[in-house]
Coordinates of C-alpha atoms and ligand atoms in Angstrom, one line a residue:
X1 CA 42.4 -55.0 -94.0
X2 CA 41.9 -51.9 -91.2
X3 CA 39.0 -51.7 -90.3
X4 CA 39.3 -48.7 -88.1
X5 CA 42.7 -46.5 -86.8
X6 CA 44.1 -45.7 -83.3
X7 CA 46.2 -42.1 -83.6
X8 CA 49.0 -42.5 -80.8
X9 CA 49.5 -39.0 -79.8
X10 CA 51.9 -37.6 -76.9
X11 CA 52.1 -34.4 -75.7
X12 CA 49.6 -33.5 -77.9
X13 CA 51.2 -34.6 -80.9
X14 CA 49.8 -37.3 -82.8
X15 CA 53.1 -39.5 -83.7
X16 CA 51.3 -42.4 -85.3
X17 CA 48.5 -43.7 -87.3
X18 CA 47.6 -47.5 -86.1
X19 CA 46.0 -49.6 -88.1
X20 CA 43.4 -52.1 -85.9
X21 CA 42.8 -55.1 -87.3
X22 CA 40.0 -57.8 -86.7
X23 CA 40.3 -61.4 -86.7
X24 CA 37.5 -64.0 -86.8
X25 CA 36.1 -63.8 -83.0
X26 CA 38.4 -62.2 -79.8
X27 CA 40.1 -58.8 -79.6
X28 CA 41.2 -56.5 -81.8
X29 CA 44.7 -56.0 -82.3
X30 CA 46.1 -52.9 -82.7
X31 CA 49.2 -53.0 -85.6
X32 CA 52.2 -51.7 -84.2
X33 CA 54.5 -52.6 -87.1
X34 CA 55.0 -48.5 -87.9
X35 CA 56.1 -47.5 -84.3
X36 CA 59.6 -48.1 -85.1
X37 CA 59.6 -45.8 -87.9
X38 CA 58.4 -43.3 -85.4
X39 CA 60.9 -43.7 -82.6
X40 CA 59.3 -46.3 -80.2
X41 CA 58.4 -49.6 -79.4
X42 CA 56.1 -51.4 -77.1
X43 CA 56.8 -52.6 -73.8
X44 CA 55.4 -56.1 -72.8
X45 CA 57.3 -58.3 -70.6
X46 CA 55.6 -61.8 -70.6
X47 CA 53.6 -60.5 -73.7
X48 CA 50.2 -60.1 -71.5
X49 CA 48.8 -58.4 -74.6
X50 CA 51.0 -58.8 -77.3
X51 CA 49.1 -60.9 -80.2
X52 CA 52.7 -62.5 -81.8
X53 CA 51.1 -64.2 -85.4
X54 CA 47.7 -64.7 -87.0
X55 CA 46.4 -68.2 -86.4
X56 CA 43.4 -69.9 -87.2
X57 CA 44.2 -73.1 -85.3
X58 CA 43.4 -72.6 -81.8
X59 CA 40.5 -69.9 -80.3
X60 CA 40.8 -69.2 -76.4
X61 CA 38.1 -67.1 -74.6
X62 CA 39.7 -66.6 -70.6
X63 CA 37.1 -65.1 -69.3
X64 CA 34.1 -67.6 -70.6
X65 CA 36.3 -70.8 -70.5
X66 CA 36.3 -71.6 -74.1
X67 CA 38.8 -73.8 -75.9
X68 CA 38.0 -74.2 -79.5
X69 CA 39.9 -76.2 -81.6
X70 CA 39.5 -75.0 -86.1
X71 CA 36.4 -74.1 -84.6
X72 CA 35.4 -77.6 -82.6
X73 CA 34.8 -77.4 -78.8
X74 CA 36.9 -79.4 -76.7
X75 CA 34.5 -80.7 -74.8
X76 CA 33.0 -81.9 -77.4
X77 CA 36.6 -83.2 -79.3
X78 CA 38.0 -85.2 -75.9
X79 CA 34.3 -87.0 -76.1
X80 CA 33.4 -87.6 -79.3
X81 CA 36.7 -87.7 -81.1
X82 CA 39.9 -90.0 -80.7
X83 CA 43.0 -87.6 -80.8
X84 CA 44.0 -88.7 -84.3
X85 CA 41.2 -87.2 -85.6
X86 CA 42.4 -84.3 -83.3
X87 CA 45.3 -84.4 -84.7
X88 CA 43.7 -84.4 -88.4
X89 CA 42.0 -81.1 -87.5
X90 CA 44.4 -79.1 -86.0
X91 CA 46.5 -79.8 -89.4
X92 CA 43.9 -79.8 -92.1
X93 CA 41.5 -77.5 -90.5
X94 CA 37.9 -79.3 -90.7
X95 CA 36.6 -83.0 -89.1
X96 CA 38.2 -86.1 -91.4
X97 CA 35.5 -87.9 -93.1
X98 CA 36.4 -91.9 -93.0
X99 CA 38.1 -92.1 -96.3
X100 CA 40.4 -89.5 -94.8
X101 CA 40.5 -90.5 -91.3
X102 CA 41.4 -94.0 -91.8
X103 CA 44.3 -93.0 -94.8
X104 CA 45.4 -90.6 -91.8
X105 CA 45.7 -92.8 -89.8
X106 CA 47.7 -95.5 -91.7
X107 CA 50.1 -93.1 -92.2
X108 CA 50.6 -92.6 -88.7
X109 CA 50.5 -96.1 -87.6
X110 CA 53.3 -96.7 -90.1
X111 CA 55.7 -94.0 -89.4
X112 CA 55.7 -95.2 -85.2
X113 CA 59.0 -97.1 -85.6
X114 CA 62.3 -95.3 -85.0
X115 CA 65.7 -96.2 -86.9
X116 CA 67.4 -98.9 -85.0
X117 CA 70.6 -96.2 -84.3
X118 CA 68.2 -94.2 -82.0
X119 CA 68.2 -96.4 -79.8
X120 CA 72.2 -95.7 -79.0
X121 CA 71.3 -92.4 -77.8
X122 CA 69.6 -93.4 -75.0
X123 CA 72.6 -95.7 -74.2
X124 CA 74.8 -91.9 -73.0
X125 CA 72.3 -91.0 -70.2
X126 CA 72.6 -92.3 -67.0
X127 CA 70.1 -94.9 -65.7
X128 CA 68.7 -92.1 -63.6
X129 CA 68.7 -89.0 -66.3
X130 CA 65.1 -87.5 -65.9
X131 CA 63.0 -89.0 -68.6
X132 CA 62.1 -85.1 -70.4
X133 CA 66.2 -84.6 -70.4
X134 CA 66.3 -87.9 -72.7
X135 CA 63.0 -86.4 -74.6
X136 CA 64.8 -82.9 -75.4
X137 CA 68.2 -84.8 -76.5
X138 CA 66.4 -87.9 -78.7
X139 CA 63.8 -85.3 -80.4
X140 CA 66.5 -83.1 -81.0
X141 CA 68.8 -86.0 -82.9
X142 CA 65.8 -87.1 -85.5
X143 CA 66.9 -84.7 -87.6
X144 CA 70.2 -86.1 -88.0
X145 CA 68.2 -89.2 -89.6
X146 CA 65.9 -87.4 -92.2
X147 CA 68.6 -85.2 -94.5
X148 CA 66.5 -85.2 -97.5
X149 CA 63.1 -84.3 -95.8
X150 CA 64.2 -80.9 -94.2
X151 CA 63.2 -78.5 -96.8
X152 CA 60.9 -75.8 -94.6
X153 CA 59.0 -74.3 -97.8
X154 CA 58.2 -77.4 -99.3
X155 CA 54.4 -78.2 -97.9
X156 CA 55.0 -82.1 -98.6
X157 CA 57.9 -82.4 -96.9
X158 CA 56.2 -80.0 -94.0
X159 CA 53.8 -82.6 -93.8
X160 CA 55.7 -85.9 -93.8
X161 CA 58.1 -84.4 -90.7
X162 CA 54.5 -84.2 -88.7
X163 CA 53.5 -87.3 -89.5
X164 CA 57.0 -88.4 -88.4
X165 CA 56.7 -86.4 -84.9
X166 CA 53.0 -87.3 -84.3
X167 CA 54.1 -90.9 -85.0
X168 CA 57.4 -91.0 -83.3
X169 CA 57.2 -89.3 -79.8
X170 CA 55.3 -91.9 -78.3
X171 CA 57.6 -94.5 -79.4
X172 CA 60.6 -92.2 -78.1
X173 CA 58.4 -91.3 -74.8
X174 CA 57.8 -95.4 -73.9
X175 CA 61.9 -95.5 -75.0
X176 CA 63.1 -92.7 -72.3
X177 CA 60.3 -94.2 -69.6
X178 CA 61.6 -98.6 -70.4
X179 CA 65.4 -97.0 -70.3
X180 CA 64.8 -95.3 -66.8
X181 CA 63.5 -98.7 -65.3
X182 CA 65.8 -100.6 -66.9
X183 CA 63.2 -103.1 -69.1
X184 CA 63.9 -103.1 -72.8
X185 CA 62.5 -101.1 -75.4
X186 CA 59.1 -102.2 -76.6
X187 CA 58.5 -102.0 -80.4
X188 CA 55.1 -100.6 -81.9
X189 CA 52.4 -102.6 -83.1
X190 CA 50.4 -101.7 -85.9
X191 CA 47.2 -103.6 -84.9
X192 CA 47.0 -101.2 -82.0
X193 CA 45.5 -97.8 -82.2
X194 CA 47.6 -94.7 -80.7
X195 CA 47.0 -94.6 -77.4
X196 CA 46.6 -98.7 -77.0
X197 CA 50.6 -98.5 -78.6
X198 CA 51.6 -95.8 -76.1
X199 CA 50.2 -98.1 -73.2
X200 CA 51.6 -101.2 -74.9
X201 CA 55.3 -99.6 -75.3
X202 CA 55.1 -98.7 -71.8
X203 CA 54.3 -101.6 -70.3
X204 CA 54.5 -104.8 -71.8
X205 CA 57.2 -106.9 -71.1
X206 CA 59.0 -109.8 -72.8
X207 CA 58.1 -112.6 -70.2
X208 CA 54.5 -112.2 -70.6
X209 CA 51.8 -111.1 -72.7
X210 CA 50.2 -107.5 -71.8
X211 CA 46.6 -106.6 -72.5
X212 CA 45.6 -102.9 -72.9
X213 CA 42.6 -102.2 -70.4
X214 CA 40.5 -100.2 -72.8
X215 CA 38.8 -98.0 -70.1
X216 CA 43.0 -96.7 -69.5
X217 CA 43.5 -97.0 -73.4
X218 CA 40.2 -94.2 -73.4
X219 CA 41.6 -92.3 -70.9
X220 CA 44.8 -91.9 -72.2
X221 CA 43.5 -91.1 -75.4
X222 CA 41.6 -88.2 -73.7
X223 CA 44.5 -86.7 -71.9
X224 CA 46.2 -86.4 -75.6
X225 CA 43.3 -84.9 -77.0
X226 CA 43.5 -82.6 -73.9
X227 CA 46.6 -81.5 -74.3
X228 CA 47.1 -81.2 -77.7
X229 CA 47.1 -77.5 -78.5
X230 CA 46.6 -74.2 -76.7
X231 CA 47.0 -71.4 -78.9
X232 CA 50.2 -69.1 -78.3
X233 CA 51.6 -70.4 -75.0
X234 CA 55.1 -70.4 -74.0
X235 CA 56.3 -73.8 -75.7
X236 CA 54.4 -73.4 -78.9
X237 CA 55.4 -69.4 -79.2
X238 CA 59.1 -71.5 -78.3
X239 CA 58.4 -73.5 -81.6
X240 CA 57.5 -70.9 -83.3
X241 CA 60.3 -68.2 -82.9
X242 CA 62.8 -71.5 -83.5
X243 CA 61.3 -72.3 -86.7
X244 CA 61.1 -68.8 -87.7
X245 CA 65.1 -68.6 -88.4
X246 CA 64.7 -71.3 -90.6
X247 CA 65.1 -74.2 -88.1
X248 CA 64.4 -78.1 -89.1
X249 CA 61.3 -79.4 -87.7
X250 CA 63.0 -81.3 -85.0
X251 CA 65.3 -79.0 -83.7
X252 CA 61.7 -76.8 -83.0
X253 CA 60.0 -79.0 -81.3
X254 CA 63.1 -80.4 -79.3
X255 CA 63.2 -76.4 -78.5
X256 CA 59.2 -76.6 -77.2
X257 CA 59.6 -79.7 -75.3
X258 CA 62.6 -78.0 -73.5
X259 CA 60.1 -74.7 -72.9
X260 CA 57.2 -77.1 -71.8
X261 CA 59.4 -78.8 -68.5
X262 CA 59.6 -75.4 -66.7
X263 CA 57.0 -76.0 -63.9
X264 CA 55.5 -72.4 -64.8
X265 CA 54.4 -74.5 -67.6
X266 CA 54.0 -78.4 -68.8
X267 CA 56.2 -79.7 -66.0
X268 CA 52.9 -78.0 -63.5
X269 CA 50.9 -81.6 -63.6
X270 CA 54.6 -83.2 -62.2
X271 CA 54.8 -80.5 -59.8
X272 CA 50.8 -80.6 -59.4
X273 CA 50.8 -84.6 -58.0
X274 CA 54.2 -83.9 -56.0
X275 CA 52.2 -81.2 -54.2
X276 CA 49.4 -83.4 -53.3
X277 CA 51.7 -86.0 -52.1
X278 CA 53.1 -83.4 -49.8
X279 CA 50.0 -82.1 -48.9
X280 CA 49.1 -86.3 -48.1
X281 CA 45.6 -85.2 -46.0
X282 CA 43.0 -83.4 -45.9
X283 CA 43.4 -81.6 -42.5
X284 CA 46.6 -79.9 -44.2
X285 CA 44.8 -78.4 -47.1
X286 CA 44.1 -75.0 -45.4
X287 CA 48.1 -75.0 -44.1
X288 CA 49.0 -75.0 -47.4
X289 CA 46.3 -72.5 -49.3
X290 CA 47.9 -70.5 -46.5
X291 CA 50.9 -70.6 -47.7
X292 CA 50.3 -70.0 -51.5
X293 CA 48.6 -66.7 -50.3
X294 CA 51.3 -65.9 -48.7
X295 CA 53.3 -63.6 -50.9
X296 CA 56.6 -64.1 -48.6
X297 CA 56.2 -67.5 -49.5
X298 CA 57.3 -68.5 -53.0
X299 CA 54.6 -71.4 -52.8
X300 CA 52.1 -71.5 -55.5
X301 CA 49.3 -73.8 -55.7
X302 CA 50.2 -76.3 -58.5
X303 CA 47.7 -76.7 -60.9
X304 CA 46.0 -73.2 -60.2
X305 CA 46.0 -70.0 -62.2
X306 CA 46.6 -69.4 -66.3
X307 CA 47.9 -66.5 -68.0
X308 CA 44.1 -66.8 -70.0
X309 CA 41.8 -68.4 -68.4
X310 CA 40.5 -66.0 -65.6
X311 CA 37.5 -68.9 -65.3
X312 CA 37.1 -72.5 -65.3
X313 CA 39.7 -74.0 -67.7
X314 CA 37.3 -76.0 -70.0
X315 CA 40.2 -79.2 -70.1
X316 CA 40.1 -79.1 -66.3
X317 CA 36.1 -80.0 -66.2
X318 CA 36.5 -83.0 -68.8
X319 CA 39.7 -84.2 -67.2
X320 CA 38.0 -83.3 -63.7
X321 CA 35.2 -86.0 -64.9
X322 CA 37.4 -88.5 -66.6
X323 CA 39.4 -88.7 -63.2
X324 CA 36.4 -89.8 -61.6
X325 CA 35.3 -92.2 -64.2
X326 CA 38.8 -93.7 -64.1
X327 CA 39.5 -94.5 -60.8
X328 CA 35.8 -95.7 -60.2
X329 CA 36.0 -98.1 -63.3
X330 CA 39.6 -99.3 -62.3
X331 CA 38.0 -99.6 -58.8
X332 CA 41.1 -97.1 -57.2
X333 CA 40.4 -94.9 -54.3
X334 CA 43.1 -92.7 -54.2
X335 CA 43.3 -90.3 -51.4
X336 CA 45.2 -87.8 -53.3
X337 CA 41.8 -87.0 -55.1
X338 CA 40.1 -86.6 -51.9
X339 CA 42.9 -84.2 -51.0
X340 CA 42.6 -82.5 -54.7
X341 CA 38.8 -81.9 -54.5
X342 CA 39.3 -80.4 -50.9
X343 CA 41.7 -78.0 -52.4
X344 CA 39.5 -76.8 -55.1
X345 CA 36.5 -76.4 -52.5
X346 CA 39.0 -74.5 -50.3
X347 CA 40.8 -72.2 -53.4
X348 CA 37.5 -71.5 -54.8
X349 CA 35.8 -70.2 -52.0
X350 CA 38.5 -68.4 -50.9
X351 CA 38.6 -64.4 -51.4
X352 CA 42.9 -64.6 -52.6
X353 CA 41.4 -67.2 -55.7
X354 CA 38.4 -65.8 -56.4
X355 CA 39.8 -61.6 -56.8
X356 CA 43.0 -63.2 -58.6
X357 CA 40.7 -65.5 -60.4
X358 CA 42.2 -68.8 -60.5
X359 CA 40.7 -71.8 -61.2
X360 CA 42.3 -75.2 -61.5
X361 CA 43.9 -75.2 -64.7
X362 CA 44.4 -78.6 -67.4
X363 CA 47.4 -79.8 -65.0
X364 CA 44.7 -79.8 -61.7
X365 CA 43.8 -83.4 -62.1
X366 CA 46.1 -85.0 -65.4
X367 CA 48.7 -85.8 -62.7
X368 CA 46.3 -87.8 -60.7
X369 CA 44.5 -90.4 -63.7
X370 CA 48.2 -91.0 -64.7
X371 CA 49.2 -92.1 -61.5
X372 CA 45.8 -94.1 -61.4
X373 CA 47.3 -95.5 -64.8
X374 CA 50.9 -96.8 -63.4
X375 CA 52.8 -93.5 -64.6
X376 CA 55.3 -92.1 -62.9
X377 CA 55.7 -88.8 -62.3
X378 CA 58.8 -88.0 -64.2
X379 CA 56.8 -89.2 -67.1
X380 CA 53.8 -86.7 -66.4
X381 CA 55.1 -83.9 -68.8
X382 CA 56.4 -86.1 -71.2
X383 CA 52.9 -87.5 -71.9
X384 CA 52.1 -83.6 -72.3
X385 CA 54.8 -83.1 -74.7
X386 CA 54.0 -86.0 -76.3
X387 CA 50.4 -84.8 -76.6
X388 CA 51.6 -81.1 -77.5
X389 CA 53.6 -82.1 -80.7
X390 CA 51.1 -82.2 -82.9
X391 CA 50.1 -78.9 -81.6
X392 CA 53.7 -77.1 -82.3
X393 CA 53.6 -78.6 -85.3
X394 CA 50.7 -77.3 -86.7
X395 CA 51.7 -73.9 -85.8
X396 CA 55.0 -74.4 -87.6
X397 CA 53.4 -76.0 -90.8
X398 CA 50.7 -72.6 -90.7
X399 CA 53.7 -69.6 -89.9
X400 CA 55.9 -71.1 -92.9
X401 CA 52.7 -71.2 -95.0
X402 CA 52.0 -67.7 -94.3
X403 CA 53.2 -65.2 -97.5
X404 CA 55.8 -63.0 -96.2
X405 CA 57.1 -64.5 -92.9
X406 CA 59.9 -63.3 -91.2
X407 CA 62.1 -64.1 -88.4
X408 CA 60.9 -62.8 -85.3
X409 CA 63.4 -60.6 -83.5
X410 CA 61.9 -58.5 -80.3
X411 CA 63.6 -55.4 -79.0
X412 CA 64.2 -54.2 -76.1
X413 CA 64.2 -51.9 -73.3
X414 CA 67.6 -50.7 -72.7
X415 CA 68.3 -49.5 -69.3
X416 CA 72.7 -50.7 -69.1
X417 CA 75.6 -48.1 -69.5
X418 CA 75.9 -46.6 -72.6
X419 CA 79.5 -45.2 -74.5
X420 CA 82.1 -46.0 -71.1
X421 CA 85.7 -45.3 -71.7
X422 CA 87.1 -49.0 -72.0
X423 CA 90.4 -49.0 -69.5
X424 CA 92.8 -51.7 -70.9
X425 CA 93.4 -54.5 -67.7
X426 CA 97.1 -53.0 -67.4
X427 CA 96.2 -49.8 -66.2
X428 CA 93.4 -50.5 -63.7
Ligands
LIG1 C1 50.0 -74.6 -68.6 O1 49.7 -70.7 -71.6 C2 49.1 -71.8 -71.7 O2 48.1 -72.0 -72.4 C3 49.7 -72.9 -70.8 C4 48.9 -74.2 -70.8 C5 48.9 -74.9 -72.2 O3 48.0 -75.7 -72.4 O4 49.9 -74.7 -72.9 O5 47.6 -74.0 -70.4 C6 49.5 -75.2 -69.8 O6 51.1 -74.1 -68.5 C7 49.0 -74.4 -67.5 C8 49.6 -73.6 -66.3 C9 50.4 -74.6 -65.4 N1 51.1 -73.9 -64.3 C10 50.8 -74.0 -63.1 O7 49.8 -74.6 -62.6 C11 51.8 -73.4 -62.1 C12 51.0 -72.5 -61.1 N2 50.4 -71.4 -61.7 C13 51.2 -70.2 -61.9 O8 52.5 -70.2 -61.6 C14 50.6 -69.1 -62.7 O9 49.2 -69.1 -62.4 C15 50.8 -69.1 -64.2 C16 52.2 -69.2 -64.5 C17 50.1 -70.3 -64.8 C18 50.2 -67.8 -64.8 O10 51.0 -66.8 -64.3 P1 50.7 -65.3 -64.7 O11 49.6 -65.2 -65.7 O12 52.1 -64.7 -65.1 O13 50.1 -64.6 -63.5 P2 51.0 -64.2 -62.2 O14 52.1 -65.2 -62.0 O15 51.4 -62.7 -62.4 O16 50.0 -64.3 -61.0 C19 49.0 -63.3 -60.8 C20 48.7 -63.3 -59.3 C21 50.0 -63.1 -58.6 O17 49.7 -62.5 -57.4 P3 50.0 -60.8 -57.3 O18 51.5 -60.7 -57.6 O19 49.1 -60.2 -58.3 O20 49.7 -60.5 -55.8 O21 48.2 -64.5 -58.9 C22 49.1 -65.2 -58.0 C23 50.4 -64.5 -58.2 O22 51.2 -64.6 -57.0 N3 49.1 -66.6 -58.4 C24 49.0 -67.6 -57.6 C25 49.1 -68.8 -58.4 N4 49.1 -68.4 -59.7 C26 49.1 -67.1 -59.7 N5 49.0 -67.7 -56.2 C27 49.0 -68.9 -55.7 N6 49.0 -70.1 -56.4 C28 49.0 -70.0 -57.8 N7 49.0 -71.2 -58.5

């Protein structure tokens, strides 16, 4: 329902009538959906304010640092909540109580095993393929197992493919991380809880019996919870566009996970650690805030700046304090955090970071409690994908719920040749 109108005029000439709409909390949107009746369309490259969908998952406030999840703040979510009940929310829309959160969860638990045949996929990379290339190729393939379970409009099946994905990625994640060192595949247990499985398929071994530290089973838990959703970013808008043609669940979120490596985006917390490693002390931190002002230089700080947040990213502070409690409980001192707290000092005080306003952003300090952890970096935004699914998926399930959804299909525009005189190859 409009609640009030903006009249586009030009030249004086008032050529449209635009409805503005209001949702529950943020800005306004003004509906465009008439302008191609009157002979235009909007121009916005990278969509900096284009709102693409109504949504009632995810709430983002950039400029006051507020990440709200169905309402919930994260803060509050990543320390008072496991991320199944996460997980729980961002599909059902309110807290579980126990009844619900412990049915939730058994489904979960016992969707975690893959069919046997999956396993043959892995057996066509090579021993070094990176770990999110065997992610984007395995996800993609599960819906080559699940025929009669594809049907897009029917809210049951919806459902059982999420449970499926929530369940499955970390059992194909641990797969894609044991095939690149060479160990063999770990199944799931169902006496473990999710993140406890994760740690469990990633590390125990066949010779010898592996127990989950539970500070690192909390920590992990937290990261998921961290990651989990983030409104219309560039992987879950990737989901979204993919399941708006009519696409099977897994073929959508094999599309997100492949939109999450770019190191614009998920594969920043890999890129993030790398550039601390090459940073390596502490009198090179100004060198290199140097040369990520530098606009000659295509360095960027890894880890700094969001599209939204134009303050503190709300995930950075929790994971900011979970790093610490981490690495003091596991008893690590890792100069890398050293060097990634003299960065922040430096990039926050700095005139470039503060007029351009960027913070450190959820990928800032993820990289370093994973290493803390045993993870590798090539396995850095596969934990984020991992963490994400349940995110694209919930914005899948809520599009294909909506009455009257289309396929999306932007325009353009056009600045190419227009009606050349074709000379056939033979006479040029
Ligand atoms: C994620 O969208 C989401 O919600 C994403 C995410 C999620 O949960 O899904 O939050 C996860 O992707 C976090 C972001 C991870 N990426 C990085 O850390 C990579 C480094 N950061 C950037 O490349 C950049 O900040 C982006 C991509 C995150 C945002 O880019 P924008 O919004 O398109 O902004 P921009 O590139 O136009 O930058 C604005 C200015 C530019 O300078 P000017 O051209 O105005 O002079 O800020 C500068 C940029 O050069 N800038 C940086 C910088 N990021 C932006 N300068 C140095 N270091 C940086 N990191």
């Amino acid at each position: 329902m409009a609640d009030s109108k903006a009249s586009l005029s030009i030249d004086g000439n008032v050529v449209a009538e635009l409805p503005i709409l209001k949702g529950s909390v943020g800005n306004d949107v003004i509906d465009i959906r008439t302008l191609g009746a009157a002979g235009y369309f909007t121009y916005d490259p990278g969509f900096m304010a284009t709102a693409s969908c109504e949504s009632a998952i995810t709430f983002i406030d950039g400029d006051k640092g507020v990440l709200q999840h169905r309402g919930y703040p994260i803060d509050s979510l990543a320390k008072q909540a496991d991320y199944l009940e996460v997980c729980y929310i961002l599909l059902h829309g309110d807290a579980p109580n126990r009844t619900q959160y412990d049915e939730f969860k058994g489904i979960i638990t016992n969707h975690t095993m893959v069919h046997e045949k999956l396993v043959h996929f892995f057996h066509g990379f090579l021993p070094d393929a990176h770990p999110m290339a065997m992610l984007c190729g395995v996800v993609g393939a599960l819906s080559s197992f699940y025929h009669s379970d594809l049907d897009i409009h029917a809210p049951d099946q919806r459902m059982r493919s999420a449970h499926r994905l929530i369940a499955k990625m970390p059992t194909i994640a641990a797969m894609a991380y044991k095939y690149s060192i060479g160990q063999p595949f770990v199944y799931p247990r169902n006496d473990l809880n999710y993140a406890e499985n994760f740690l469990h398929m990633l590390f125990s071994v066949p010779a010898e019996e592996y127990v989950v530290s539970p500070t690192v089973a909390r920590a992990m838990d937290r990261i998921f919870t961290l990651h989990a959703d983030h409104e219309q970013n560039a992987s879950t808008s990737t989901v979204r566009l993919a399941g708006s043609s009519g696409a099977n669940p897994y073929a959508c979120i094999a599309a997100g996970v492949a939109s999450l490596w770019g190191p614009a985006h998920g594969g920043a917390n890999e890129a993030c650690l790398t550039m601390l490693e090459e940073i390596g002390s502490l009198d090179r931190v100004d060198e290199f805030v140097a040369k990520a002002k530098d606009k000659s230089d295509p360095f960027r700080l890894m880890g700094f700046g969001h599209r939204v947040y134009k303050n503190f990213d709300p995930r950075a502070t929790v994971m900011r304090d979970t790093c610490h409690e981490v690495l003091s409980e596991l008893g690590i001192k890792d100069p890398l955090l050293d060097v990634a707290m003299a960065l922040e000092k430096v990039a926050l005080e700095d005139n470039y970071f503060i007029e351009k306003k960027l913070y450190p952003n959820v990928d800032f300090y993820s990289g370093i409690i994973l290493k803390a952890i045993g993870i590798p970096t090539n396995m850095f935004t596969v934990i984020f994908a991992m963490s994400r699914t349940v995110g694209w998926i919930a914005h899948w399930d809520e599009m294909l719920g909506q009455p009257g959804q289309k396929i999306g299909r932007p325009r353009q525009k056009y600045t190419g040749e227009i009606d050349r005189k074709f000379i056939p190859l033979s006479e040029r």
